[in-house]
CSV table of C-alpha atoms in Angstrom, one decimal:
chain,number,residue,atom,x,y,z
A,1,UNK,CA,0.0,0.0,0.0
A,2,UNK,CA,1.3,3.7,-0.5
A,3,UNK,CA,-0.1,6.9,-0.1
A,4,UNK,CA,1.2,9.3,-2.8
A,5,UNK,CA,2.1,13.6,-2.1
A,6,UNK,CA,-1.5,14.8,-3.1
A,7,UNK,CA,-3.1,12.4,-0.3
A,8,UNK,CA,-4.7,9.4,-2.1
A,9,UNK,CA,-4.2,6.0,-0.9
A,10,UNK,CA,-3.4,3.0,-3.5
A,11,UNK,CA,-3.5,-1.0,-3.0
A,12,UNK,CA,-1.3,-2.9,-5.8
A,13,UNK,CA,-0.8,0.3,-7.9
A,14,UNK,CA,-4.5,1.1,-8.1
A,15,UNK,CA,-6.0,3.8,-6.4
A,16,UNK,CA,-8.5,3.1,-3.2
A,17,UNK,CA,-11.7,4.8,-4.2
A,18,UNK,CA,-13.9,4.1,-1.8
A,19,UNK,CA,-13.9,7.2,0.8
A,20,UNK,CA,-15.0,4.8,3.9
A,21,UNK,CA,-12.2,2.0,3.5
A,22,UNK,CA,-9.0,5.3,3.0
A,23,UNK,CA,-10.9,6.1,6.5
A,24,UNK,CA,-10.7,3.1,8.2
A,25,UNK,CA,-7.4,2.9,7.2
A,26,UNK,CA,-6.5,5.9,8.5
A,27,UNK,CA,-8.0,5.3,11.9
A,28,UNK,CA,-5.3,2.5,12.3
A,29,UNK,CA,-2.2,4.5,11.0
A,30,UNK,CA,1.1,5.0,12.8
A,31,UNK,CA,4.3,6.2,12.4
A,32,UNK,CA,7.3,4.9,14.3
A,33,UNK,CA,10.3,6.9,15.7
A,34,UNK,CA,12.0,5.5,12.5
A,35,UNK,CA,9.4,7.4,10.6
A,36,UNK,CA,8.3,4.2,8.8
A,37,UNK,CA,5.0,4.3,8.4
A,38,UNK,CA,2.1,1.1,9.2
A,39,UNK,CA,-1.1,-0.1,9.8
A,40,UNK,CA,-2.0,-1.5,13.2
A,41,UNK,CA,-5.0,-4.0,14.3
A,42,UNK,CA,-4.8,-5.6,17.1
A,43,UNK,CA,-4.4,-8.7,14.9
A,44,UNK,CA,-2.7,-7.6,11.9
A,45,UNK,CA,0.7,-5.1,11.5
A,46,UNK,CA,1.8,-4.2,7.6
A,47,UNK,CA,4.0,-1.5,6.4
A,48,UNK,CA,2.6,1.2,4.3
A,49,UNK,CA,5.0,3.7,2.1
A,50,UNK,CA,4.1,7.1,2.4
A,51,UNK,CA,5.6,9.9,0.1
A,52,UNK,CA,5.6,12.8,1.8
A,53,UNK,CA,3.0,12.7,4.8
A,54,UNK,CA,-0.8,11.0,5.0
A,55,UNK,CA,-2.8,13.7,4.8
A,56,UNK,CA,-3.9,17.1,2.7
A,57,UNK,CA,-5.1,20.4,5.3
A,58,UNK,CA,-7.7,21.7,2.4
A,59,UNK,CA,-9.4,24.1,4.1
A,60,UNK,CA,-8.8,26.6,7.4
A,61,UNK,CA,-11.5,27.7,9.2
A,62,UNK,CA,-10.5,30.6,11.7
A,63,UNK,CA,-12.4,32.0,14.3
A,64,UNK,CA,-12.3,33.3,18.1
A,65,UNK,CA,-12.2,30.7,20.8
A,66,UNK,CA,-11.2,30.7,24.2
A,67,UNK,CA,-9.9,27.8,25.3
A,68,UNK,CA,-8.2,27.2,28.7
A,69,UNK,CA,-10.6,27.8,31.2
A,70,UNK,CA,-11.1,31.5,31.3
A,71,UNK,CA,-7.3,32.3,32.1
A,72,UNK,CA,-5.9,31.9,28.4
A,73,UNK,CA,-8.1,34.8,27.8
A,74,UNK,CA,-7.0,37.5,30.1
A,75,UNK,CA,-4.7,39.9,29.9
A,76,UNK,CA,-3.8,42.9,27.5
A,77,UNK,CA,-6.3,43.8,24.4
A,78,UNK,CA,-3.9,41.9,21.8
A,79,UNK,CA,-3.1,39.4,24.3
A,80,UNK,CA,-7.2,38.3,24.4
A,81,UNK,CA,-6.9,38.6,20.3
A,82,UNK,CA,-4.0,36.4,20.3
A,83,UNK,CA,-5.5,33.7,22.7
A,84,UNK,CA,-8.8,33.9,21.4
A,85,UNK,CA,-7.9,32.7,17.9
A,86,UNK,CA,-7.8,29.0,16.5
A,87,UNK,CA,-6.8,27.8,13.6
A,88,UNK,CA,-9.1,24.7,12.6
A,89,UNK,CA,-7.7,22.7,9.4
A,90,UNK,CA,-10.1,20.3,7.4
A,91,UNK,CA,-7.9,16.9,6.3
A,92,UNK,CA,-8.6,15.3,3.1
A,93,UNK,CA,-10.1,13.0,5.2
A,94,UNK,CA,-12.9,15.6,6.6
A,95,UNK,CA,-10.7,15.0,10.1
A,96,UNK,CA,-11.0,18.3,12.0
A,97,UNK,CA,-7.4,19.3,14.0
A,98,UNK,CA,-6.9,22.9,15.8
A,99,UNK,CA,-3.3,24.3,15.9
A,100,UNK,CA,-2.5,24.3,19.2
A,101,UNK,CA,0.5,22.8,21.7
A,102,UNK,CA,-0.2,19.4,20.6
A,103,UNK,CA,-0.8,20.5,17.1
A,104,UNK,CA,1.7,22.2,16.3
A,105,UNK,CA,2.4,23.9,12.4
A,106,UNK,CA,5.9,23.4,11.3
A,107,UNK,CA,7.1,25.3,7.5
A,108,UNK,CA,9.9,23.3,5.9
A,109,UNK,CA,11.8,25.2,3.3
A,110,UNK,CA,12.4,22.7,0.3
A,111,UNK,CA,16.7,22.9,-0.5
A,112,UNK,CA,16.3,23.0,-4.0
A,113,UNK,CA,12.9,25.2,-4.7
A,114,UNK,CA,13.4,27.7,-1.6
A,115,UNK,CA,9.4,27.3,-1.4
A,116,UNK,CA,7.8,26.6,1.7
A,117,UNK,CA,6.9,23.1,3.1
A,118,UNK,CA,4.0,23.6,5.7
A,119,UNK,CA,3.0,20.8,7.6
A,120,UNK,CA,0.4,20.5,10.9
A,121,UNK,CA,0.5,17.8,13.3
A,122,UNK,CA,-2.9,15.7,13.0
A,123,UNK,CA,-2.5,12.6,15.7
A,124,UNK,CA,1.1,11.8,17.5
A,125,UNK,CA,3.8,10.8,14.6
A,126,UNK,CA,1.1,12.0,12.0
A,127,UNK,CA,1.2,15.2,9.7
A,128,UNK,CA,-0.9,16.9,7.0
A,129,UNK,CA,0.1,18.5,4.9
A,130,UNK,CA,-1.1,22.1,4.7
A,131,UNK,CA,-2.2,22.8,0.6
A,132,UNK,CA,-1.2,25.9,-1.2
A,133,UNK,CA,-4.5,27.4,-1.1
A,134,UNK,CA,-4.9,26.7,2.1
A,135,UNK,CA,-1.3,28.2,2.9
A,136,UNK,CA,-1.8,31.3,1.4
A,137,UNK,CA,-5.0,31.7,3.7
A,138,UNK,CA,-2.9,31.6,6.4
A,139,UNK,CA,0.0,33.8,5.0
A,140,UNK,CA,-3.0,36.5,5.2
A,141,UNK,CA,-3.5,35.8,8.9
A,142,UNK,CA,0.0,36.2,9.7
A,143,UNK,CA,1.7,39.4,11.8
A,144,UNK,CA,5.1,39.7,13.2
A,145,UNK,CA,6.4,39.1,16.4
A,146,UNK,CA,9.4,39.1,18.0
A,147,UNK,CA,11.0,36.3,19.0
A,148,UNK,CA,14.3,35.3,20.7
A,149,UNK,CA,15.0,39.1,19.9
A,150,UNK,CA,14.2,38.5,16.3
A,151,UNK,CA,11.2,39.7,14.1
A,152,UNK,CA,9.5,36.4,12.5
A,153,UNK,CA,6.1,36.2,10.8
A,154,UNK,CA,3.7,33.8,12.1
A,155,UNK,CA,0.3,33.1,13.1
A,156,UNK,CA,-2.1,32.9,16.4
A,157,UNK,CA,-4.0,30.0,17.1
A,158,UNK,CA,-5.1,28.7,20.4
A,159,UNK,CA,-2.9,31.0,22.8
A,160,UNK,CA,0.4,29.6,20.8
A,161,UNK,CA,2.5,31.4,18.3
A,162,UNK,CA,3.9,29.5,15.2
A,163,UNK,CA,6.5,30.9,13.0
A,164,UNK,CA,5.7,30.3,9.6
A,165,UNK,CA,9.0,32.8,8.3
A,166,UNK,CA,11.8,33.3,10.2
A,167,UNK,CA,13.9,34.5,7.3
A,168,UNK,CA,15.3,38.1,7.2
A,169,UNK,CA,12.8,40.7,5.6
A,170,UNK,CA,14.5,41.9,2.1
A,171,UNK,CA,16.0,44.9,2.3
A,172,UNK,CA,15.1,47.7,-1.1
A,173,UNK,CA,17.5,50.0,-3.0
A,174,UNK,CA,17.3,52.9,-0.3
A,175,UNK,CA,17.6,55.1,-3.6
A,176,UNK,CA,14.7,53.9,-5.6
A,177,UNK,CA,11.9,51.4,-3.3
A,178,UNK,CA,10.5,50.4,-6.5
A,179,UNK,CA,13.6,49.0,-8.2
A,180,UNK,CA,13.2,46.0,-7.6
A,181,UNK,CA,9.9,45.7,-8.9
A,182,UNK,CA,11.1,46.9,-12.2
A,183,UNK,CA,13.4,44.0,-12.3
A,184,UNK,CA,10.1,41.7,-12.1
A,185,UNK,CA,8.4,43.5,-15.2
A,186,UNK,CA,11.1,43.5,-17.0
């Protein structure tokens, strides 16, 4: 069995098209510290080669929440905004997962593309991975923050901050602030 980049699940080279078996199989996924990947019965163990992770985030739903007990929410006026928001990813699957502590979002940077790999954390050991679309929603979301006495960009959800761009911000031609964008049309 496999599961290829874009999420779907084959047996034998052909793809699994019914929805509610790719579920059931899902529910019985783990990942070992090796990062080999299997399905596990009580009865039955086999090992199943995933490409990148097992699952697609295709859609964020964002909203205010307060989670915590009360406490997570007090404080200062952007501290209440910070702890109020979640960040509520939609699998492939239809599985639901909030960023949070035990959720966390993680962005990869590929070595040969320079583009951005972000993942979220489903179940222990398991990831989805976050789709463009879905990634640029969340680059919208995003403010900067300063952390370990350097400005990152991240995002909010569930009282935790994630850093989604830690690189340095470009620096412009202090002559002419549009230069570089005349490069780009050119």
């Amino acid at each position: 069995m496999r599961i290829a980049r874009d999420g779907s699940w084959y047996y034998q080279g052909s793809p699994i098209t019914r929805r509610a078996l790719v579920c059931l199989f899902a529910s019985v996924l783990k990942r070992e510290e090796d990062g080999s990947y299997w399905l596990e019965t009580p009865v039955e163990r086999g090992r199943i080669e995933v490409e990148d992770v097992p699952f697609v985030a295709v859609e964020l739903n964002w909203g205010h929440c307060c989670s915590g007990g009360g406490g997570a929410c007090e404080g200062d006026a952007a501290g209440k905004r910070r702890a109020r928001q979640c960040l509520t990813f939609r699998t492939n699957l239809d599985e639901m997962v909030t960023a949070d502590e035990s959720h966390p979002i993680r962005v990869e940077v590929d070595p040969v593309t320079r583009e951005p790999r972000p993942y979220v954390t489903v179940r222990p050991g398991l990831e989805a991975r976050i789709s463009r679309p879905v990634f640029y929603e969340l680059v919208a979301l995003a403010q900067t923050e300063v952390v370990d006495g350097r400005e990152v960009t991240g995002v909010w959800s569930e009282g935790v901050f994630f850093v989604i761009d830690d690189s340095p911000p470009e620096e412009l031609d202090a002559e002419d602030p549009l230069a570089s964008l005349d490069d780009e049309v050119a």
